[in-house]
PDB file of C-alpha atoms in Angstrom:
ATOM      1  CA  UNK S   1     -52.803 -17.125  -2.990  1.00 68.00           C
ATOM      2  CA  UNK S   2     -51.159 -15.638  -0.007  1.00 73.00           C
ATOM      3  CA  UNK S   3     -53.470 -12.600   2.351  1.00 92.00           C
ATOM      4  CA  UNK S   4     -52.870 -10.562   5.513  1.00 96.00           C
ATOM      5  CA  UNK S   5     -55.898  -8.731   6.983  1.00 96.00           C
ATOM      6  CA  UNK S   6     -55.075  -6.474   9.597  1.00 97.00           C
ATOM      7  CA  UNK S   7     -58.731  -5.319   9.896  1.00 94.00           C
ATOM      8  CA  UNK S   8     -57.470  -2.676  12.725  1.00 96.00           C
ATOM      9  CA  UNK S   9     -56.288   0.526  10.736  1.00 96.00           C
ATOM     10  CA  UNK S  10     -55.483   2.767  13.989  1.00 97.00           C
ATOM     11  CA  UNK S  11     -55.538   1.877  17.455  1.00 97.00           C
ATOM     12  CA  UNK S  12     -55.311   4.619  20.299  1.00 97.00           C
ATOM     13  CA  UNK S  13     -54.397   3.516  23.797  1.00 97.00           C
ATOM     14  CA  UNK S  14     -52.945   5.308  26.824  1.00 97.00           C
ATOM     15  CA  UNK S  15     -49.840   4.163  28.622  1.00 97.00           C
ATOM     16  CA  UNK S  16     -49.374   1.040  31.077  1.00 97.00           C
ATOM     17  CA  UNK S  17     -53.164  -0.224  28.848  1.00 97.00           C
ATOM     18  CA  UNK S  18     -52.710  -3.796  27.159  1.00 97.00           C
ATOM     19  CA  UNK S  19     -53.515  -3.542  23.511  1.00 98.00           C
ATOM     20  CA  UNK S  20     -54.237  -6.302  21.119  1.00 98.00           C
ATOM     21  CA  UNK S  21     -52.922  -5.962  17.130  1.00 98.00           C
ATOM     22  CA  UNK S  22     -54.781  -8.436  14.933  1.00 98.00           C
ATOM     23  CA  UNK S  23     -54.022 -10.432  12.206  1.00 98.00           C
ATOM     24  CA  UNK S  24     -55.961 -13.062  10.208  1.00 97.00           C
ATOM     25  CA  UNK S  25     -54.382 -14.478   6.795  1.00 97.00           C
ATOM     26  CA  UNK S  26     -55.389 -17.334   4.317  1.00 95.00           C
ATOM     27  CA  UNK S  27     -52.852 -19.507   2.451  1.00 93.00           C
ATOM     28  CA  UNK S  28     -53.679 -23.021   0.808  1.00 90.00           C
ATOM     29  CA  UNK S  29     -50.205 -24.082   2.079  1.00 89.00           C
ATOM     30  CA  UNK S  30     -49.508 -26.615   5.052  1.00 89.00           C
ATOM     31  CA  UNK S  31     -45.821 -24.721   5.111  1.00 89.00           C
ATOM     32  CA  UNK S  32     -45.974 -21.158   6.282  1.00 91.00           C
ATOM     33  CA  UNK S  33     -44.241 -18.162   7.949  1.00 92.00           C
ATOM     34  CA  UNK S  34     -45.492 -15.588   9.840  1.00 94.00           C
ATOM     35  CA  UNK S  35     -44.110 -11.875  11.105  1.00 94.00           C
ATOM     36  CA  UNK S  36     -44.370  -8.963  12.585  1.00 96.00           C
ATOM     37  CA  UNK S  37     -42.847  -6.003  11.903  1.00 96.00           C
ATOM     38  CA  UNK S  38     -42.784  -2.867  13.826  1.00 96.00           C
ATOM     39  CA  UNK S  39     -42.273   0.709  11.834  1.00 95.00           C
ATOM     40  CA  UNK S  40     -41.272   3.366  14.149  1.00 93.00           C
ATOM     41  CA  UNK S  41     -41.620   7.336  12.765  1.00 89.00           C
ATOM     42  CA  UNK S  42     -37.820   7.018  11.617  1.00 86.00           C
ATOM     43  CA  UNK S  43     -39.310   4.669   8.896  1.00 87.00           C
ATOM     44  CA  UNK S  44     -37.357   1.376   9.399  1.00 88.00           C
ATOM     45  CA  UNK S  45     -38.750  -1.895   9.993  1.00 91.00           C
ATOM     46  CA  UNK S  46     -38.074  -4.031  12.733  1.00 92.00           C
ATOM     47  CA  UNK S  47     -38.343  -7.578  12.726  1.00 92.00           C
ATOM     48  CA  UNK S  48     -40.200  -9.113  15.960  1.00 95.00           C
ATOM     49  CA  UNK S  49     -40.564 -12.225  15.258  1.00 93.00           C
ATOM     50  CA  UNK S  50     -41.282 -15.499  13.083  1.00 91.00           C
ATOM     51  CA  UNK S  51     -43.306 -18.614  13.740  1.00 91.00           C
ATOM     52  CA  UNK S  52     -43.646 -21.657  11.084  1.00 89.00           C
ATOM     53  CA  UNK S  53     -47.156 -23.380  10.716  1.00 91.00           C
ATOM     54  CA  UNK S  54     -45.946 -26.157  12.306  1.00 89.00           C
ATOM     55  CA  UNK S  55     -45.803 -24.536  15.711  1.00 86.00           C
ATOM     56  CA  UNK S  56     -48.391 -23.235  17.665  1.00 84.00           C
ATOM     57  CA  UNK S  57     -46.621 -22.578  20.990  1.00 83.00           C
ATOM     58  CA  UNK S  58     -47.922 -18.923  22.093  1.00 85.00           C
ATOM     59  CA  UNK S  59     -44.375 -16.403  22.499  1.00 86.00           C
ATOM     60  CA  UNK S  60     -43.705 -13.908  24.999  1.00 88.00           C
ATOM     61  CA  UNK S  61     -40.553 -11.566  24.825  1.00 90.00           C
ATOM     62  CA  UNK S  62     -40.839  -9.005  27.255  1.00 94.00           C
ATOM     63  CA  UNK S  63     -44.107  -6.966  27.267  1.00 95.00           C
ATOM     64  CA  UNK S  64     -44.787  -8.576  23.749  1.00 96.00           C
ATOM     65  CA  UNK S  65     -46.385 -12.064  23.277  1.00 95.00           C
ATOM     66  CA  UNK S  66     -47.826 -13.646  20.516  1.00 95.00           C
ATOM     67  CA  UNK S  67     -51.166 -15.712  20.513  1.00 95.00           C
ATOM     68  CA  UNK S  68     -50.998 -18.339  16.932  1.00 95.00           C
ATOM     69  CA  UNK S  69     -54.073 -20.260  15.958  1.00 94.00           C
ATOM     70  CA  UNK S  70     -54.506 -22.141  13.000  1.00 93.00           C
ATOM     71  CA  UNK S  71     -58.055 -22.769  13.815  1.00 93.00           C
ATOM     72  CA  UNK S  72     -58.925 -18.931  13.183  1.00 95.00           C
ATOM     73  CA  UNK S  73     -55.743 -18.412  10.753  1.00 95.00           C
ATOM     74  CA  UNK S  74     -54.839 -15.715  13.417  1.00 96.00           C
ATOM     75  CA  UNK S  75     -51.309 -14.744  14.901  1.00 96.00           C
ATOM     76  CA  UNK S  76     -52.650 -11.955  17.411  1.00 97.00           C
ATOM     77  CA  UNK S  77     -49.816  -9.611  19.344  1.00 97.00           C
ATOM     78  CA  UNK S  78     -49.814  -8.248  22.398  1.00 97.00           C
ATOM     79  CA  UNK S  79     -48.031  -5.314  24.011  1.00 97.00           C
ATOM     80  CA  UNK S  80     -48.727  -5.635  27.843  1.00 97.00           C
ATOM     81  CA  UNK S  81     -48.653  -2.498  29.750  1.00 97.00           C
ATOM     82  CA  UNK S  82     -47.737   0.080  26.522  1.00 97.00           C
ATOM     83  CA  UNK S  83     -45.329   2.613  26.503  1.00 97.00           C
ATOM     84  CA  UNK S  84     -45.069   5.787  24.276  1.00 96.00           C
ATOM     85  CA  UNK S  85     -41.829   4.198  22.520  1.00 96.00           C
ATOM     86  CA  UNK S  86     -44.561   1.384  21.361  1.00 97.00           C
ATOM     87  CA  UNK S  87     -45.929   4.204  19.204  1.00 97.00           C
ATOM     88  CA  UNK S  88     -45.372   2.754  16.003  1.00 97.00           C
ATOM     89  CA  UNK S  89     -46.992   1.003  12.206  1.00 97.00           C
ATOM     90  CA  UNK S  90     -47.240  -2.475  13.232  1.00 98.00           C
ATOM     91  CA  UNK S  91     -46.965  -5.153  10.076  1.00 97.00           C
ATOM     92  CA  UNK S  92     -48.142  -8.505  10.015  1.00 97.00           C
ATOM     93  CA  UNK S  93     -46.504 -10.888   7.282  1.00 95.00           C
ATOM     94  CA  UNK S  94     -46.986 -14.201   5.614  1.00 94.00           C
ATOM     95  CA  UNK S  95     -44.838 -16.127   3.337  1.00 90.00           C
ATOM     96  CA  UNK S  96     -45.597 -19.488   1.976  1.00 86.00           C
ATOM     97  CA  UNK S  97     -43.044 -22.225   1.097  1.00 77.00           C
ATOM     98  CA  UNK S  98     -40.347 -20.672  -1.404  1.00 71.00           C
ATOM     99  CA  UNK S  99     -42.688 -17.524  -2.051  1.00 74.00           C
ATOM    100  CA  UNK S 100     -41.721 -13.956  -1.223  1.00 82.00           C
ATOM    101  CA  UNK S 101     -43.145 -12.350   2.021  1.00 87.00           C
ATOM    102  CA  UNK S 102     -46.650 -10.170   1.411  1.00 90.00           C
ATOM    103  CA  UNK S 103     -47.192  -7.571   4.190  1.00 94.00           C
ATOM    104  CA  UNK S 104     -50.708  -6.864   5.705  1.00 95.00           C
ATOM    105  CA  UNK S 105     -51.754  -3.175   5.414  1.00 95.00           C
ATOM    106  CA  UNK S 106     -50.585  -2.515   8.714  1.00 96.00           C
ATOM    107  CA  UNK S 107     -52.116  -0.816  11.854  1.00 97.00           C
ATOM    108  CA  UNK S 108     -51.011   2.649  13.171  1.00 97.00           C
ATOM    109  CA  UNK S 109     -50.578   2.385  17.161  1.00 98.00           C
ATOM    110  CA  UNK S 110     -50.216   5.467  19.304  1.00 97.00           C
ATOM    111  CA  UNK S 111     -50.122   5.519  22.888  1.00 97.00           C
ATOM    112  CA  UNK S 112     -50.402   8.450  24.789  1.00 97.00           C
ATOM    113  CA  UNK S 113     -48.967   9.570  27.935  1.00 95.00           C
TER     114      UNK S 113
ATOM    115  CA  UNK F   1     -22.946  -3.984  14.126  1.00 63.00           C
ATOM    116  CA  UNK F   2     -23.842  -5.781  11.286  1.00 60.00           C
ATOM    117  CA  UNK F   3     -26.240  -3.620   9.115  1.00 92.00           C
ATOM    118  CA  UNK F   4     -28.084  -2.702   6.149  1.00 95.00           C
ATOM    119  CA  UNK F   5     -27.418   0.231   5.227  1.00 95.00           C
ATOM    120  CA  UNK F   6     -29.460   2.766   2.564  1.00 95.00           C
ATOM    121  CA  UNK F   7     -27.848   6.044   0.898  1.00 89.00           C
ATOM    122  CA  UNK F   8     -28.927   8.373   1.274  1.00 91.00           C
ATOM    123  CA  UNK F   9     -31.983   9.199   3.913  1.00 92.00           C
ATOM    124  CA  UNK F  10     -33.566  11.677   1.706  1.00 95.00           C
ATOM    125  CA  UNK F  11     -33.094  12.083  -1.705  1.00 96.00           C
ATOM    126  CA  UNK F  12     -34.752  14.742  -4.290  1.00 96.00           C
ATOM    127  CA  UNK F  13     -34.796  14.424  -7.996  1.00 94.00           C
ATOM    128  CA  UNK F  14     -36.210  16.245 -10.880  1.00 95.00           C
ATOM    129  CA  UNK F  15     -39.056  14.516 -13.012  1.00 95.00           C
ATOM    130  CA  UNK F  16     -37.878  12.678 -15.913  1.00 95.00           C
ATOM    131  CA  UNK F  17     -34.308  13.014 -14.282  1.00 96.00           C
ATOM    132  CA  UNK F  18     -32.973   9.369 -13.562  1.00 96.00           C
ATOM    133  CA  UNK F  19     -32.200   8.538  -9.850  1.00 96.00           C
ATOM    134  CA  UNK F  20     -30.047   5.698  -7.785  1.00 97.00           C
ATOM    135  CA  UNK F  21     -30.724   4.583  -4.799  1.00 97.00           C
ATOM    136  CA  UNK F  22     -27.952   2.370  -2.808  1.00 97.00           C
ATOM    137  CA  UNK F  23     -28.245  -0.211  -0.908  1.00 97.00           C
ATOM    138  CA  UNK F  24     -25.097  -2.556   1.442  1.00 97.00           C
ATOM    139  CA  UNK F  25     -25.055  -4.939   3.618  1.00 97.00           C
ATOM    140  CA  UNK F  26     -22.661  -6.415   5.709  1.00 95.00           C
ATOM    141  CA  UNK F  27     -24.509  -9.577   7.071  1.00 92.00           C
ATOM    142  CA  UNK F  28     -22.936 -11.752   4.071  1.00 92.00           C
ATOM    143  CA  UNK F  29     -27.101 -12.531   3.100  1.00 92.00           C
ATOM    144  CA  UNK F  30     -27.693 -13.967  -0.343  1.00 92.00           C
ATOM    145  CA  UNK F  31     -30.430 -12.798  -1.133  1.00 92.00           C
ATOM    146  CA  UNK F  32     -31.302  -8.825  -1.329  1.00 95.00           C
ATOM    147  CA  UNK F  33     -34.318  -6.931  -1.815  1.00 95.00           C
ATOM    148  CA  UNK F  34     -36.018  -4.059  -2.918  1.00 96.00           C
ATOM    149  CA  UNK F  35     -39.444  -2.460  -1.977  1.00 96.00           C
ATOM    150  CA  UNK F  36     -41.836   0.657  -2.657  1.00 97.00           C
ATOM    151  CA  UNK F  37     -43.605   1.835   0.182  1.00 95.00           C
ATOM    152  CA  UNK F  38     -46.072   4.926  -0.157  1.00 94.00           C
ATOM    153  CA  UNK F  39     -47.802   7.014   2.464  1.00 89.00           C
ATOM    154  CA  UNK F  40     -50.027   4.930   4.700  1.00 87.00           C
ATOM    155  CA  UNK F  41     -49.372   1.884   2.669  1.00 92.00           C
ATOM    156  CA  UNK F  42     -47.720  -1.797   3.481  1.00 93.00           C
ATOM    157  CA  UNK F  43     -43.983  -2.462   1.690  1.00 94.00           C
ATOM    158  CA  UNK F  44     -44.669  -3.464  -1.616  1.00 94.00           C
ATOM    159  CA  UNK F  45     -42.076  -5.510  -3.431  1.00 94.00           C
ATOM    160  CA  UNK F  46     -40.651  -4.606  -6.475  1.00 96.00           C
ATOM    161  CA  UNK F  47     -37.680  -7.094  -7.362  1.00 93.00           C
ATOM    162  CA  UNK F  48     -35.227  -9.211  -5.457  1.00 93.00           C
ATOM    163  CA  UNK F  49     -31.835 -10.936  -6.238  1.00 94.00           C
ATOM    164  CA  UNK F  50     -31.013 -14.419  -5.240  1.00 91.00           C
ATOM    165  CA  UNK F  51     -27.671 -14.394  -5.407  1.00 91.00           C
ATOM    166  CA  UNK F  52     -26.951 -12.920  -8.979  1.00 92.00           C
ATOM    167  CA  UNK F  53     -30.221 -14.303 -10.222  1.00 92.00           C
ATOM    168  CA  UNK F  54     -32.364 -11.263 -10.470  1.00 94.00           C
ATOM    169  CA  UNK F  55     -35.870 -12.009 -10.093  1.00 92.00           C
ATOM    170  CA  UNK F  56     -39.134  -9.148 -11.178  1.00 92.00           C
ATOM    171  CA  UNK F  57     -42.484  -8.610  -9.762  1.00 91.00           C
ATOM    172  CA  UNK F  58     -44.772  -8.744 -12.566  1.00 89.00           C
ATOM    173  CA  UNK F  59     -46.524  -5.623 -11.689  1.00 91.00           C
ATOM    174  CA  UNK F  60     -43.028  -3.591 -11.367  1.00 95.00           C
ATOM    175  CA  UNK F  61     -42.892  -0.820 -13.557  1.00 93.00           C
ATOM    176  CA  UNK F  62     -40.357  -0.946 -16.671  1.00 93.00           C
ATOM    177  CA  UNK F  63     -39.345   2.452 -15.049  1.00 94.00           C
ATOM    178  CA  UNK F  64     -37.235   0.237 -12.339  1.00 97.00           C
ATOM    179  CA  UNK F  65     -34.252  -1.281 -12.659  1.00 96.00           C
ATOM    180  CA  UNK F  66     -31.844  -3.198 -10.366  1.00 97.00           C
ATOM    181  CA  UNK F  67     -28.327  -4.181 -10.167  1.00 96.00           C
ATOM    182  CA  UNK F  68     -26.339  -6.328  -7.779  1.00 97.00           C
ATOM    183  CA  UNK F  69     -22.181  -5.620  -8.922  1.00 96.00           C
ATOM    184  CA  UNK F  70     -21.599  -8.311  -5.562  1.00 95.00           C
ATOM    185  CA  UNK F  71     -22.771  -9.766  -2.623  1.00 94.00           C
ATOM    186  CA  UNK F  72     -22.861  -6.704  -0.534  1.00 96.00           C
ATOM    187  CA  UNK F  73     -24.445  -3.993  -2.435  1.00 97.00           C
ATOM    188  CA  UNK F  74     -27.343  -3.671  -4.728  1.00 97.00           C
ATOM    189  CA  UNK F  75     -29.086  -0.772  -6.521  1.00 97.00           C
ATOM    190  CA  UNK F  76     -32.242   0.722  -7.189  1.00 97.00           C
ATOM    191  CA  UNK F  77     -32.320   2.845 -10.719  1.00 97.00           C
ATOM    192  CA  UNK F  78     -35.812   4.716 -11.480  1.00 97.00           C
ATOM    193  CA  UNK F  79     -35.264   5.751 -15.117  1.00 95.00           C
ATOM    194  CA  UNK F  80     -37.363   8.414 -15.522  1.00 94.00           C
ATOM    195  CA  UNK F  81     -39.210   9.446 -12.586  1.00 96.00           C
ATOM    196  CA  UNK F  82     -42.586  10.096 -12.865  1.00 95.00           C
ATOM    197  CA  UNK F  83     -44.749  12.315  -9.409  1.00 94.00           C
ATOM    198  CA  UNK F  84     -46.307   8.369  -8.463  1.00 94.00           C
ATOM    199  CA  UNK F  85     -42.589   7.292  -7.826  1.00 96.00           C
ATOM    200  CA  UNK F  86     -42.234   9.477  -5.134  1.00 96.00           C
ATOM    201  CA  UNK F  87     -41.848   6.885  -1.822  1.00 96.00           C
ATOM    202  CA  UNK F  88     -39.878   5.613   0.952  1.00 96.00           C
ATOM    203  CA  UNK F  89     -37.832   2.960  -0.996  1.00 97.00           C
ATOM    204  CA  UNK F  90     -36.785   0.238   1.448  1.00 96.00           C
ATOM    205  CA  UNK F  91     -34.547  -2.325   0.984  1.00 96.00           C
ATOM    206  CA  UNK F  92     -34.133  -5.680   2.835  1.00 94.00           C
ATOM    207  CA  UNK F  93     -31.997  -9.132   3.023  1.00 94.00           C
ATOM    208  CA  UNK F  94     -32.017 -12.503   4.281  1.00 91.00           C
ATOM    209  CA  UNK F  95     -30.030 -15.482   4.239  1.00 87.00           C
ATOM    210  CA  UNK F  96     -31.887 -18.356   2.486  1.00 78.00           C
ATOM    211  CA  UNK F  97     -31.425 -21.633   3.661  1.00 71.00           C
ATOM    212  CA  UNK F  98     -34.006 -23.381   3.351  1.00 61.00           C
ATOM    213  CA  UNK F  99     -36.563 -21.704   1.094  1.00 59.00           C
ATOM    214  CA  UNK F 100     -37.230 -17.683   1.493  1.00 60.00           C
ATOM    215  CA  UNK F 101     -38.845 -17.791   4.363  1.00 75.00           C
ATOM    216  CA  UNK F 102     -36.266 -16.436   6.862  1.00 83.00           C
ATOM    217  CA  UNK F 103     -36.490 -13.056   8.577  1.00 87.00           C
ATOM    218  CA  UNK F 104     -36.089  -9.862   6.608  1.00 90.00           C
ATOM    219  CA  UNK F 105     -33.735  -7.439   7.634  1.00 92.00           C
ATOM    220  CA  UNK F 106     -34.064  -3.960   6.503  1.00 92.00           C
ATOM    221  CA  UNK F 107     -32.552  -0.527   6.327  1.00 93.00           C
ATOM    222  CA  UNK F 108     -33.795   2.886   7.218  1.00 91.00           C
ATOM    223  CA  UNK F 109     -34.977   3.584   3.666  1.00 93.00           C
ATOM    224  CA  UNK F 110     -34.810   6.219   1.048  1.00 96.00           C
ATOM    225  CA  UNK F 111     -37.572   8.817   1.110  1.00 95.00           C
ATOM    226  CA  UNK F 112     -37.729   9.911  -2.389  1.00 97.00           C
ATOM    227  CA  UNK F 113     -39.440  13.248  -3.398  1.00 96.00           C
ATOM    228  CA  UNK F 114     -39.804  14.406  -7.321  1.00 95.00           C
ATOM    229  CA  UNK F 115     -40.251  18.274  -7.849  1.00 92.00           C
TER     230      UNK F 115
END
Protein backbone atom coordinates (compact mmCIF):
# COMPACT_ATOMS: atom_id res chain seq x y z
CA UNK A 1 0.00 0.00 0.00
CA UNK A 2 0.88 3.47 -1.00
CA UNK A 3 1.50 6.48 2.27
CA UNK A 4 2.49 10.16 2.45
CA UNK A 5 3.37 11.54 5.91
CA UNK A 6 3.75 15.07 5.99
CA UNK A 7 4.34 15.03 9.79
CA UNK A 8 4.53 19.10 9.61
CA UNK A 9 0.79 20.34 9.89
CA UNK A 10 1.66 24.27 9.96
CA UNK A 11 4.80 25.93 9.54
CA UNK A 12 5.24 29.78 10.35
CA UNK A 13 8.25 31.59 8.96
CA UNK A 14 9.03 35.25 8.26
CA UNK A 15 10.16 36.52 4.90
CA UNK A 16 13.73 36.11 3.14
CA UNK A 17 13.91 32.68 6.16
CA UNK A 18 14.64 29.21 4.35
CA UNK A 19 11.98 26.75 5.31
CA UNK A 20 12.04 23.05 4.93
CA UNK A 21 8.47 21.02 3.99
CA UNK A 22 8.83 17.32 4.76
CA UNK A 23 7.76 14.35 3.34
CA UNK A 24 8.39 10.65 4.11
CA UNK A 25 6.22 7.86 2.20
CA UNK A 26 6.35 3.95 2.05
CA UNK A 27 5.51 1.93 -1.09
CA UNK A 28 6.61 -1.83 -1.70
CA UNK A 29 7.19 -0.74 -5.35
CA UNK A 30 10.73 -0.34 -7.10
CA UNK A 31 8.58 2.07 -9.71
CA UNK A 32 7.38 5.27 -8.17
CA UNK A 33 6.34 8.95 -8.59
CA UNK A 34 6.59 11.63 -6.47
CA UNK A 35 4.93 15.44 -6.27
CA UNK A 36 4.38 18.36 -4.90
CA UNK A 37 1.66 20.40 -5.07
CA UNK A 38 1.22 23.87 -3.92
CA UNK A 39 -2.55 25.18 -2.88
CA UNK A 40 -2.69 28.84 -2.80
CA UNK A 41 -5.99 30.58 -0.83
CA UNK A 42 -7.76 30.68 -4.40
CA UNK A 43 -7.97 26.83 -3.90
CA UNK A 44 -6.20 25.43 -7.03
CA UNK A 45 -3.40 23.15 -7.10
CA UNK A 46 -0.27 23.67 -8.66
CA UNK A 47 1.92 21.13 -9.85
CA UNK A 48 5.79 21.67 -8.88
CA UNK A 49 7.22 18.95 -9.78
CA UNK A 50 7.75 15.03 -10.38
CA UNK A 51 10.68 12.73 -9.81
CA UNK A 52 10.60 8.76 -10.65
CA UNK A 53 12.37 6.32 -8.12
CA UNK A 54 14.86 5.79 -10.40
CA UNK A 55 16.41 9.21 -9.98
CA UNK A 56 17.84 10.67 -7.15
CA UNK A 57 19.43 13.83 -8.61
CA UNK A 58 18.46 16.72 -5.98
CA UNK A 59 16.24 19.75 -8.21
CA UNK A 60 16.43 23.33 -7.90
CA UNK A 61 14.00 25.73 -9.83
CA UNK A 62 14.38 29.04 -8.61
CA UNK A 63 14.12 29.53 -4.80
CA UNK A 64 12.64 25.89 -4.71
CA UNK A 65 14.82 22.71 -4.65
CA UNK A 66 14.11 19.37 -3.88
CA UNK A 67 16.30 16.99 -1.67
CA UNK A 68 15.13 12.84 -2.77
CA UNK A 69 16.44 9.99 -0.70
CA UNK A 70 15.46 6.61 -0.98
CA UNK A 71 17.48 5.70 1.99
CA UNK A 72 14.97 7.70 4.36
CA UNK A 73 11.92 7.36 1.73
CA UNK A 74 12.05 11.25 1.91
CA UNK A 75 11.56 13.91 -0.97
CA UNK A 76 12.17 17.12 1.31
CA UNK A 77 11.40 20.83 -0.40
CA UNK A 78 12.88 23.80 0.06
CA UNK A 79 11.83 27.41 -0.44
CA UNK A 80 15.09 29.52 -0.05
CA UNK A 81 14.63 32.98 1.09
CA UNK A 82 10.41 32.90 1.40
CA UNK A 83 8.19 35.33 0.22
CA UNK A 84 4.56 36.13 1.34
CA UNK A 85 3.25 34.79 -2.21
CA UNK A 86 4.85 31.29 -0.82
CA UNK A 87 1.95 31.44 1.64
CA UNK A 88 0.25 28.47 0.65
CA UNK A 89 -1.08 24.29 1.54
CA UNK A 90 1.83 22.48 0.33
CA UNK A 91 0.98 18.61 -0.91
CA UNK A 92 3.27 15.91 -1.19
CA UNK A 93 2.17 12.91 -3.56
CA UNK A 94 3.03 9.37 -4.41
CA UNK A 95 1.85 7.14 -7.08
CA UNK A 96 3.05 3.69 -7.70
CA UNK A 97 3.28 1.94 -11.11
CA UNK A 98 -0.30 2.13 -12.87
CA UNK A 99 -1.98 3.22 -9.44
CA UNK A 100 -3.77 6.52 -8.90
CA UNK A 101 -1.88 9.37 -7.06
CA UNK A 102 -2.62 9.49 -2.95
CA UNK A 103 -1.93 12.98 -1.49
CA UNK A 104 -0.20 13.47 1.96
CA UNK A 105 -2.31 15.54 4.42
CA UNK A 106 -0.57 18.51 3.51
CA UNK A 107 1.22 21.33 5.50
CA UNK A 108 -0.18 24.92 5.85
CA UNK A 109 2.85 27.50 5.22
CA UNK A 110 2.51 31.16 6.07
CA UNK A 111 5.14 33.59 5.89
CA UNK A 112 4.90 36.81 7.27
CA UNK A 113 6.18 40.07 6.31
CA UNK B 1 -3.63 28.93 -22.52
CA UNK B 2 -4.43 25.55 -22.34
CA UNK B 3 -6.65 24.93 -19.20
CA UNK B 4 -8.89 23.08 -17.05
CA UNK B 5 -11.52 24.70 -16.45
CA UNK B 6 -14.43 24.12 -13.47
CA UNK B 7 -18.10 25.75 -13.57
CA UNK B 8 -18.89 27.31 -11.65
CA UNK B 9 -16.52 28.76 -8.61
CA UNK B 10 -19.19 28.57 -6.09
CA UNK B 11 -22.13 26.73 -6.25
CA UNK B 12 -25.17 26.40 -3.58
CA UNK B 13 -27.74 23.71 -3.55
CA UNK B 14 -30.58 22.67 -1.43
CA UNK B 15 -30.33 19.25 0.54
CA UNK B 16 -31.75 16.39 -1.19
CA UNK B 17 -31.76 18.72 -4.36
CA UNK B 18 -29.43 17.04 -7.08
CA UNK B 19 -26.38 19.14 -8.24
CA UNK B 20 -23.76 19.15 -11.42
CA UNK B 21 -20.67 20.15 -11.35
CA UNK B 22 -18.66 20.72 -14.84
CA UNK B 23 -15.61 20.10 -15.68
CA UNK B 24 -13.36 20.92 -19.57
CA UNK B 25 -10.33 20.72 -20.64
CA UNK B 26 -8.57 21.76 -23.50
CA UNK B 27 -5.13 19.94 -23.13
CA UNK B 28 -6.54 16.89 -25.35
CA UNK B 29 -5.60 14.52 -21.83
CA UNK B 30 -7.16 11.08 -21.76
CA UNK B 31 -7.65 10.59 -18.76
CA UNK B 32 -9.91 12.97 -16.35
CA UNK B 33 -10.53 13.11 -12.81
CA UNK B 34 -12.58 13.89 -10.06
CA UNK B 35 -11.84 14.65 -6.31
CA UNK B 36 -13.51 15.68 -2.85
CA UNK B 37 -11.57 17.88 -0.84
CA UNK B 38 -12.95 19.10 2.67
CA UNK B 39 -11.73 21.79 5.02
CA UNK B 40 -8.17 21.19 6.14
CA UNK B 41 -8.07 17.92 4.37
CA UNK B 42 -5.75 16.37 1.35
CA UNK B 43 -7.77 15.78 -2.28
CA UNK B 44 -9.46 12.71 -1.96
CA UNK B 45 -10.35 10.82 -5.10
CA UNK B 46 -13.58 9.84 -5.94
CA UNK B 47 -13.62 8.37 -9.63
CA UNK B 48 -11.64 8.86 -12.79
CA UNK B 49 -12.18 8.11 -16.56
CA UNK B 50 -9.60 6.59 -18.75
CA UNK B 51 -10.71 7.44 -21.79
CA UNK B 52 -14.47 6.31 -21.74
CA UNK B 53 -13.63 3.60 -19.27
CA UNK B 54 -15.01 4.94 -16.08
CA UNK B 55 -13.27 3.67 -13.19
CA UNK B 56 -14.84 4.01 -9.01
CA UNK B 57 -13.13 4.37 -5.78
CA UNK B 58 -14.49 1.77 -3.65
CA UNK B 59 -15.18 4.02 -0.82
CA UNK B 60 -17.16 6.64 -3.20
CA UNK B 61 -20.49 7.15 -2.13
CA UNK B 62 -23.49 5.73 -4.40
CA UNK B 63 -24.59 9.45 -4.01
CA UNK B 64 -21.85 10.30 -6.92
CA UNK B 65 -22.05 9.88 -10.25
CA UNK B 66 -19.88 10.75 -13.30
CA UNK B 67 -20.16 11.20 -16.91
CA UNK B 68 -17.67 11.85 -19.67
CA UNK B 69 -20.15 12.77 -23.15
CA UNK B 70 -16.20 13.29 -24.88
CA UNK B 71 -12.79 13.89 -24.49
CA UNK B 72 -13.02 17.37 -23.23
CA UNK B 73 -15.60 17.55 -20.63
CA UNK B 74 -16.68 15.43 -17.78
CA UNK B 75 -19.24 15.76 -14.96
CA UNK B 76 -19.72 15.46 -11.45
CA UNK B 77 -23.61 14.58 -10.41
CA UNK B 78 -24.28 14.38 -6.43
CA UNK B 79 -27.78 12.85 -6.40
CA UNK B 80 -29.06 13.84 -3.39
CA UNK B 81 -26.94 15.97 -1.38
CA UNK B 82 -26.56 15.28 1.98
CA UNK B 83 -24.67 18.49 4.74
CA UNK B 84 -21.16 15.93 4.54
CA UNK B 85 -21.12 16.66 0.69
CA UNK B 86 -20.50 20.06 1.16
CA UNK B 87 -16.59 20.56 -0.34
CA UNK B 88 -14.32 22.07 -2.75
CA UNK B 89 -14.79 19.52 -5.63
CA UNK B 90 -11.64 19.54 -7.76
CA UNK B 91 -11.11 18.09 -10.83
CA UNK B 92 -7.85 17.11 -12.62
CA UNK B 93 -6.27 15.44 -15.98
CA UNK B 94 -3.31 13.93 -17.36
CA UNK B 95 -2.14 12.40 -20.38
CA UNK B 96 -1.21 8.71 -19.79
CA UNK B 97 1.49 7.35 -21.57
CA UNK B 98 3.04 5.19 -19.91
CA UNK B 99 1.09 4.14 -16.83
CA UNK B 100 -0.81 7.00 -14.60
CA UNK B 101 1.87 8.37 -13.26
CA UNK B 102 2.19 11.69 -15.15
CA UNK B 103 1.53 15.11 -13.63
CA UNK B 104 -1.96 16.14 -12.64
CA UNK B 105 -3.32 19.17 -13.85
CA UNK B 106 -6.14 20.74 -12.11
CA UNK B 107 -8.75 23.44 -12.09
CA UNK B 108 -9.76 26.05 -9.61
CA UNK B 109 -12.50 23.85 -8.13
CA UNK B 110 -16.07 23.99 -7.14
CA UNK B 111 -16.78 25.05 -3.56
CA UNK B 112 -20.01 23.45 -2.87
CA UNK B 113 -22.25 24.62 0.08
CA UNK B 114 -25.78 22.72 1.00
CA UNK B 115 -28.35 24.93 2.99
Amino acid sequence: AQKVTQAQTEISVVEKEDVTLDCVYETRDTTYYLFWYKQPPSGELVFLIRRNSFDEQNEISGRYSWNFQKSTSSFNFTITASQVVDSAVYFCALSEEGNDMRFGAGTRLTVKP
Amino acid sequence: DAMVIQNPRYQVTQFGKPVTLSCSQTLNHNVMYWYQQKSSQAPKLLFHYYDKDFNNEADTPDNFQSRRPNTSFCFLDIRSPGLGDAAMYLCATSRVSAGRNQPQHFGDGTRLSIL
